[in-house]
mmCIF file of C-alpha atoms in Angstrom:
data_model
loop_
_atom_site.group_PDB
_atom_site.id
_atom_site.type_symbol
_atom_site.label_atom_id
_atom_site.label_comp_id
_atom_site.label_asym_id
_atom_site.label_seq_id
_atom_site.Cartn_x
_atom_site.Cartn_y
_atom_site.Cartn_z
ATOM 1 C CA MET A 1 -0.852 -180.786 -134.530
ATOM 2 C CA GLN A 2 -1.567 -179.981 -130.912
ATOM 3 C CA LEU A 3 -2.317 -176.664 -129.227
ATOM 4 C CA GLN A 4 -1.758 -176.442 -125.473
ATOM 5 C CA PHE A 5 -2.156 -173.500 -123.124
ATOM 6 C CA LEU A 6 0.510 -173.105 -120.437
ATOM 7 C CA GLY A 7 -1.196 -170.040 -119.055
ATOM 8 C CA THR A 8 -4.430 -168.195 -119.710
ATOM 9 C CA GLY A 9 -3.980 -165.191 -117.416
ATOM 10 C CA GLY A 10 -2.910 -161.779 -118.637
ATOM 11 C CA GLY A 11 -2.210 -158.291 -117.450
ATOM 12 C CA ARG A 12 -0.201 -157.144 -114.452
ATOM 13 C CA PHE A 13 -2.522 -158.214 -111.666
ATOM 14 C CA ALA A 14 -3.394 -161.632 -113.067
ATOM 15 C CA THR A 15 0.348 -162.164 -113.477
ATOM 16 C CA ILE A 16 1.268 -160.977 -109.991
ATOM 17 C CA SER A 17 -1.533 -162.950 -108.314
ATOM 18 C CA GLN A 18 -1.246 -166.006 -110.617
ATOM 19 C CA LYS A 19 -5.039 -166.320 -110.582
ATOM 20 C CA ARG A 20 -4.289 -168.026 -113.881
ATOM 21 C CA MET A 21 -0.918 -169.223 -115.151
ATOM 22 C CA THR A 22 0.996 -166.988 -117.558
ATOM 23 C CA GLY A 23 3.222 -169.308 -119.605
ATOM 24 C CA GLY A 24 1.763 -168.631 -123.067
ATOM 25 C CA PHE A 25 0.935 -171.520 -125.390
ATOM 26 C CA ARG A 26 2.578 -174.231 -127.493
ATOM 27 C CA ILE A 27 1.777 -175.477 -130.969
ATOM 28 C CA ASP A 28 3.412 -178.884 -131.430
ATOM 29 C CA GLY A 29 3.796 -181.013 -134.535
ATOM 30 C CA ILE A 30 3.329 -178.283 -137.139
ATOM 31 C CA ASP A 31 5.579 -179.223 -140.083
ATOM 32 C CA GLY A 32 7.382 -181.450 -137.571
ATOM 33 C CA LYS A 33 8.224 -178.430 -135.385
ATOM 34 C CA ASN A 34 7.185 -177.105 -131.990
ATOM 35 C CA ILE A 35 6.400 -173.426 -131.422
ATOM 36 C CA HIS A 36 6.155 -171.626 -128.076
ATOM 37 C CA VAL A 37 4.279 -168.323 -128.194
ATOM 38 C CA ASP A 38 4.633 -165.528 -125.595
ATOM 39 C CA PRO A 39 6.506 -167.339 -122.792
ATOM 40 C CA GLY A 40 5.505 -165.235 -119.790
ATOM 41 C CA PRO A 41 6.294 -166.025 -116.142
ATOM 42 C CA GLY A 42 6.114 -169.761 -115.493
ATOM 43 C CA ALA A 43 6.534 -170.941 -119.083
ATOM 44 C CA LEU A 44 9.424 -173.244 -118.166
ATOM 45 C CA VAL A 45 7.785 -174.665 -115.039
ATOM 46 C CA ARG A 46 4.437 -175.180 -116.741
ATOM 47 C CA SER A 47 6.087 -176.900 -119.706
ATOM 48 C CA HIS A 48 7.426 -179.548 -117.350
ATOM 49 C CA GLN A 49 4.160 -179.673 -115.390
ATOM 50 C CA TYR A 50 2.209 -180.552 -118.549
ATOM 51 C CA GLY A 51 4.793 -182.950 -119.946
ATOM 52 C CA LEU A 52 6.170 -180.704 -122.682
ATOM 53 C CA ASN A 53 9.932 -180.780 -123.211
ATOM 54 C CA PRO A 54 11.316 -177.213 -123.545
ATOM 55 C CA ARG A 55 14.409 -178.645 -125.232
ATOM 56 C CA LYS A 56 12.182 -179.696 -128.135
ATOM 57 C CA ILE A 57 11.146 -176.125 -129.030
ATOM 58 C CA ASN A 58 12.098 -175.098 -132.587
ATOM 59 C CA LEU A 59 10.535 -171.632 -132.783
ATOM 60 C CA LEU A 60 9.994 -169.075 -130.042
ATOM 61 C CA LEU A 61 7.604 -166.204 -130.841
ATOM 62 C CA VAL A 62 7.493 -163.146 -128.569
ATOM 63 C CA SER A 63 4.963 -160.456 -129.401
ATOM 64 C CA HIS A 64 6.267 -157.549 -127.322
ATOM 65 C CA SER A 65 8.262 -156.312 -124.337
ATOM 66 C CA HIS A 66 5.773 -156.636 -121.504
ATOM 67 C CA THR A 67 6.716 -159.063 -118.739
ATOM 68 C CA ASP A 68 3.667 -161.312 -119.066
ATOM 69 C CA HIS A 69 4.796 -162.090 -122.620
ATOM 70 C CA TYR A 70 8.594 -162.322 -122.566
ATOM 71 C CA ASN A 71 9.683 -163.217 -119.016
ATOM 72 C CA ASP A 72 10.794 -166.832 -119.634
ATOM 73 C CA ALA A 73 12.118 -166.310 -123.166
ATOM 74 C CA GLU A 74 15.802 -166.469 -122.231
ATOM 75 C CA VAL A 75 15.567 -169.689 -120.223
ATOM 76 C CA LEU A 76 13.588 -171.304 -123.059
ATOM 77 C CA ILE A 77 16.323 -170.211 -125.458
ATOM 78 C CA GLU A 78 18.812 -171.967 -123.186
ATOM 79 C CA ALA A 79 16.642 -175.091 -123.344
ATOM 80 C CA MET A 80 16.184 -174.839 -127.125
ATOM 81 C CA THR A 81 19.951 -174.447 -127.720
ATOM 82 C CA GLN A 82 20.864 -177.267 -125.349
ATOM 83 C CA GLY A 83 22.273 -174.959 -122.706
ATOM 84 C CA MET A 84 23.652 -172.441 -125.234
ATOM 85 C CA THR A 85 25.944 -175.097 -126.723
ATOM 86 C CA LYS A 86 24.350 -175.457 -130.179
ATOM 87 C CA LYS A 87 23.363 -173.055 -132.929
ATOM 88 C CA THR A 88 19.752 -174.106 -133.346
ATOM 89 C CA GLY A 89 16.212 -172.817 -133.153
ATOM 90 C CA HIS A 90 14.609 -169.618 -134.344
ATOM 91 C CA VAL A 91 13.499 -166.660 -132.221
ATOM 92 C CA ILE A 92 11.012 -164.245 -133.784
ATOM 93 C CA GLY A 93 10.047 -161.128 -131.881
ATOM 94 C CA SER A 94 8.902 -157.545 -132.120
ATOM 95 C CA LYS A 95 11.433 -154.744 -132.474
ATOM 96 C CA SER A 96 11.245 -153.973 -128.760
ATOM 97 C CA VAL A 97 11.977 -157.612 -127.867
ATOM 98 C CA ILE A 98 14.966 -158.055 -130.170
ATOM 99 C CA GLU A 99 16.446 -154.584 -130.557
ATOM 100 C CA GLY A 100 14.722 -152.438 -127.947
ATOM 101 C CA HIS A 101 12.458 -149.455 -128.578
ATOM 102 C CA GLU A 102 12.645 -146.254 -126.540
ATOM 103 C CA ASP A 103 12.357 -147.372 -122.890
ATOM 104 C CA LEU A 104 11.255 -150.927 -123.756
ATOM 105 C CA GLY A 105 13.684 -153.834 -124.077
ATOM 106 C CA PRO A 106 15.556 -155.410 -125.552
ATOM 107 C CA SER A 107 13.970 -158.284 -123.686
ATOM 108 C CA ILE A 108 16.446 -160.899 -124.902
ATOM 109 C CA SER A 109 20.114 -160.284 -124.150
ATOM 110 C CA GLU A 110 22.843 -160.215 -126.776
ATOM 111 C CA TYR A 111 24.218 -163.355 -125.148
ATOM 112 C CA HIS A 112 20.957 -165.235 -125.626
ATOM 113 C CA GLN A 113 20.713 -164.054 -129.234
ATOM 114 C CA GLN A 114 24.045 -165.672 -130.149
ATOM 115 C CA LYS A 115 22.940 -169.279 -130.699
ATOM 116 C CA PRO A 116 19.462 -169.267 -132.269
ATOM 117 C CA LYS A 117 18.549 -167.598 -135.517
ATOM 118 C CA VAL A 118 16.955 -164.286 -134.518
ATOM 119 C CA THR A 119 14.475 -162.279 -136.580
ATOM 120 C CA THR A 120 12.781 -158.965 -135.864
ATOM 121 C CA LEU A 121 9.212 -159.048 -137.163
ATOM 122 C CA LEU A 122 7.214 -155.959 -138.105
ATOM 123 C CA ALA A 123 3.490 -155.825 -138.827
ATOM 124 C CA GLY A 124 2.828 -156.871 -142.420
ATOM 125 C CA GLU A 125 6.119 -158.726 -142.808
ATOM 126 C CA GLU A 126 6.293 -162.459 -143.517
ATOM 127 C CA ILE A 127 8.954 -164.923 -142.422
ATOM 128 C CA GLN A 128 9.348 -168.394 -143.895
ATOM 129 C CA ASP A 129 10.596 -171.225 -141.700
ATOM 130 C CA GLY A 130 10.464 -174.434 -143.680
ATOM 131 C CA ASN A 131 6.848 -174.830 -144.803
ATOM 132 C CA ILE A 132 5.575 -172.495 -142.083
ATOM 133 C CA THR A 133 4.810 -168.853 -142.896
ATOM 134 C CA ILE A 134 4.638 -166.399 -139.994
ATOM 135 C CA ARG A 135 3.194 -162.943 -140.661
ATOM 136 C CA GLY A 136 3.260 -160.084 -138.202
ATOM 137 C CA THR A 137 -0.195 -158.619 -137.600
ATOM 138 C CA GLN A 138 -0.873 -155.033 -136.636
ATOM 139 C CA THR A 139 -1.828 -154.118 -133.070
ATOM 140 C CA HIS A 140 -2.735 -150.986 -131.121
ATOM 141 C CA HIS A 141 -1.010 -151.427 -127.781
ATOM 142 C CA GLY A 142 1.177 -149.674 -125.213
ATOM 143 C CA ASP A 143 4.252 -151.208 -126.830
ATOM 144 C CA PRO A 144 3.961 -149.613 -130.292
ATOM 145 C CA THR A 145 6.109 -152.361 -131.849
ATOM 146 C CA CYS A 146 3.850 -155.177 -130.599
ATOM 147 C CA VAL A 147 2.860 -157.681 -133.288
ATOM 148 C CA GLY A 148 0.363 -160.495 -133.409
ATOM 149 C CA PHE A 149 1.172 -163.662 -135.336
ATOM 150 C CA ASN A 150 -0.594 -165.300 -138.264
ATOM 151 C CA ILE A 151 0.838 -168.803 -138.666
ATOM 152 C CA LYS A 152 0.153 -170.635 -141.914
ATOM 153 C CA TYR A 153 1.012 -174.214 -142.809
ATOM 154 C CA ASN A 154 -0.306 -175.634 -146.066
ATOM 155 C CA ASP A 155 -4.020 -174.712 -146.043
ATOM 156 C CA PHE A 156 -4.203 -174.221 -142.268
ATOM 157 C CA SER A 157 -4.111 -170.785 -140.630
ATOM 158 C CA LEU A 158 -3.913 -169.932 -136.921
ATOM 159 C CA SER A 159 -4.044 -166.268 -135.942
ATOM 160 C CA TYR A 160 -3.130 -164.723 -132.588
ATOM 161 C CA THR A 161 -4.069 -161.128 -131.865
ATOM 162 C CA ALA A 162 -1.462 -160.590 -129.117
ATOM 163 C CA ASP A 163 -2.306 -157.548 -126.983
ATOM 164 C CA THR A 164 -4.352 -154.979 -128.889
ATOM 165 C CA GLU A 165 -7.446 -152.871 -128.604
ATOM 166 C CA TYR A 166 -10.084 -153.192 -131.301
ATOM 167 C CA PHE A 167 -9.642 -151.046 -134.399
ATOM 168 C CA PRO A 168 -11.510 -151.159 -137.716
ATOM 169 C CA GLU A 169 -8.716 -152.878 -139.671
ATOM 170 C CA LEU A 170 -8.099 -155.621 -137.084
ATOM 171 C CA ALA A 171 -10.306 -158.187 -138.839
ATOM 172 C CA GLU A 172 -8.383 -157.775 -142.095
ATOM 173 C CA GLU A 173 -5.174 -158.638 -140.207
ATOM 174 C CA HIS A 174 -6.642 -162.034 -139.249
ATOM 175 C CA LYS A 175 -8.747 -162.742 -142.314
ATOM 176 C CA GLY A 176 -8.862 -166.406 -143.315
ATOM 177 C CA ALA A 177 -7.920 -167.783 -139.888
ATOM 178 C CA ASP A 178 -9.204 -171.285 -139.159
ATOM 179 C CA VAL A 179 -8.359 -170.809 -135.475
ATOM 180 C CA LEU A 180 -8.481 -167.336 -133.933
ATOM 181 C CA ILE A 181 -6.843 -166.799 -130.532
ATOM 182 C CA GLY A 182 -7.637 -163.481 -128.877
ATOM 183 C CA ASN A 183 -6.123 -161.863 -125.810
ATOM 184 C CA VAL A 184 -9.166 -160.586 -123.920
ATOM 185 C CA ILE A 185 -8.593 -158.700 -120.679
ATOM 186 C CA LYS A 186 -12.100 -157.787 -119.511
ATOM 187 C CA GLU A 187 -15.839 -157.874 -120.044
ATOM 188 C CA GLY A 188 -18.283 -155.008 -120.014
ATOM 189 C CA GLU A 189 -18.624 -151.690 -121.781
ATOM 190 C CA ARG A 190 -15.732 -149.728 -120.268
ATOM 191 C CA LYS A 191 -13.006 -149.412 -122.884
ATOM 192 C CA ILE A 192 -9.533 -150.426 -121.746
ATOM 193 C CA LYS A 193 -6.674 -148.890 -123.658
ATOM 194 C CA GLY A 194 -4.562 -151.315 -125.660
ATOM 195 C CA HIS A 195 -6.676 -154.410 -124.925
ATOM 196 C CA LEU A 196 -9.746 -156.296 -126.140
ATOM 197 C CA ARG A 197 -12.976 -156.677 -124.198
ATOM 198 C CA THR A 198 -15.331 -159.613 -124.680
ATOM 199 C CA LEU A 199 -17.648 -157.504 -126.842
ATOM 200 C CA ASP A 200 -14.671 -156.515 -129.019
ATOM 201 C CA PHE A 201 -13.716 -160.153 -129.448
ATOM 202 C CA LYS A 202 -17.301 -161.004 -130.410
ATOM 203 C CA GLN A 203 -17.184 -158.332 -133.118
ATOM 204 C CA LEU A 204 -13.836 -159.625 -134.359
ATOM 205 C CA ILE A 205 -15.198 -163.177 -134.539
ATOM 206 C CA GLU A 206 -18.204 -161.997 -136.548
ATOM 207 C CA GLU A 207 -15.885 -160.272 -139.026
ATOM 208 C CA VAL A 208 -13.161 -162.949 -139.320
ATOM 209 C CA LYS A 209 -15.504 -165.968 -139.176
ATOM 210 C CA PRO A 210 -12.963 -168.570 -138.019
ATOM 211 C CA LYS A 211 -13.863 -172.225 -137.544
ATOM 212 C CA VAL A 212 -13.171 -171.860 -133.826
ATOM 213 C CA ALA A 213 -12.281 -168.903 -131.615
ATOM 214 C CA ILE A 214 -10.361 -169.077 -128.336
ATOM 215 C CA MET A 215 -10.263 -166.427 -125.635
ATOM 216 C CA THR A 216 -7.120 -166.297 -123.470
ATOM 217 C CA HIS A 217 -4.896 -163.804 -121.576
ATOM 218 C CA LEU A 218 -7.772 -163.112 -119.216
ATOM 219 C CA GLY A 219 -7.648 -160.266 -116.713
ATOM 220 C CA VAL A 220 -8.453 -160.751 -113.013
ATOM 221 C CA ASN A 221 -12.009 -159.390 -113.200
ATOM 222 C CA LEU A 222 -12.881 -161.549 -116.196
ATOM 223 C CA ILE A 223 -11.389 -164.613 -114.496
ATOM 224 C CA MET A 224 -13.532 -163.980 -111.413
ATOM 225 C CA ASN A 225 -16.697 -163.165 -113.403
ATOM 226 C CA ASN A 226 -17.148 -166.471 -115.247
ATOM 227 C CA PRO A 227 -15.460 -166.227 -118.665
ATOM 228 C CA PHE A 228 -17.313 -169.396 -119.713
ATOM 229 C CA GLN A 229 -20.664 -167.629 -119.655
ATOM 230 C CA ASN A 230 -19.173 -164.966 -121.915
ATOM 231 C CA THR A 231 -17.998 -167.519 -124.481
ATOM 232 C CA ARG A 232 -21.313 -169.394 -124.326
ATOM 233 C CA ASN A 233 -23.073 -166.138 -125.175
ATOM 234 C CA ILE A 234 -20.630 -165.364 -127.991
ATOM 235 C CA THR A 235 -21.108 -168.871 -129.431
ATOM 236 C CA GLN A 236 -24.902 -168.479 -129.360
ATOM 237 C CA GLU A 237 -24.866 -164.999 -130.861
ATOM 238 C CA THR A 238 -22.272 -165.619 -133.604
ATOM 239 C CA GLY A 239 -22.862 -169.294 -134.392
ATOM 240 C CA ILE A 240 -19.099 -169.834 -134.156
ATOM 241 C CA ARG A 241 -17.709 -172.119 -131.469
ATOM 242 C CA THR A 242 -15.939 -169.901 -128.948
ATOM 243 C CA ILE A 243 -13.905 -171.287 -126.057
ATOM 244 C CA ALA A 244 -12.588 -169.682 -122.885
ATOM 245 C CA ALA A 245 -9.217 -171.387 -122.572
ATOM 246 C CA THR A 246 -8.182 -172.892 -119.239
ATOM 247 C CA ASP A 247 -4.691 -173.608 -117.954
ATOM 248 C CA GLY A 248 -3.509 -176.857 -119.495
ATOM 249 C CA LEU A 249 -6.224 -176.975 -122.168
ATOM 250 C CA THR A 250 -5.119 -179.163 -125.076
ATOM 251 C CA MET A 251 -6.716 -179.128 -128.512
ATOM 252 C CA ASN A 252 -6.110 -181.294 -131.572
ATOM 253 C CA LEU A 253 -5.756 -178.931 -134.526
ATOM 254 C CA ASP A 254 -5.785 -181.636 -137.207
ATOM 255 C CA GLN A 255 -9.575 -181.421 -137.415
ATOM 256 C CA HIS A 256 -9.221 -177.866 -138.719
ATOM 257 C CA LEU A 257 -6.809 -178.714 -141.556
ATOM 258 C CA GLY A 258 -7.938 -177.993 -145.078
#
């Protein structure tokens, strides 16, 4: 299994400036399937740039209806369904992404929902796709339907917070994760509504105790203020290897199986 980041920037200004790419990430070779998570602006272009075939996607996961998470979903659906000619693939998204919620979404048109299997995922719900179990995790975010994703395959568990601020029950949502991926917008003490700070992510790591933690979806200020020093400090203080993801970073997940 391989994890590859097609973008590690997040938030409006990182997206607009492209200080970091915003294409989400891929998990390839899990139960023989390839998963693309949160395909923001550039997901298609970056897939080709890093040698990943978008026509080989089997599952597309979209956490919520903010542009930096859903922008390239429709074109990836076209790739996944061979130009909308075949009924194939599986799209899993929040209520706002699939159905729309108040003034948000739907982010995927009825046309693009015709060919793949489409599932609306709520926090706490589980979806089975072959031997892969995908559970929606609770968030506190501006899109109230936003869900994170806990992906389980055999004894392996990868958990993705999506966009959320810290709340006391967050660790329980990601309990048992071997790999914990957190969307972290900024460093420092000032609380930012609906998002994690580096100190929040450190607390989450201490509570979840994954084998490895990865910080992505970085805001402009964090990008400019050396995210690597932040993760070095977190690693030293928690004893858990913590990585600040970079665009194109590839990791072999097989070492974390079992």
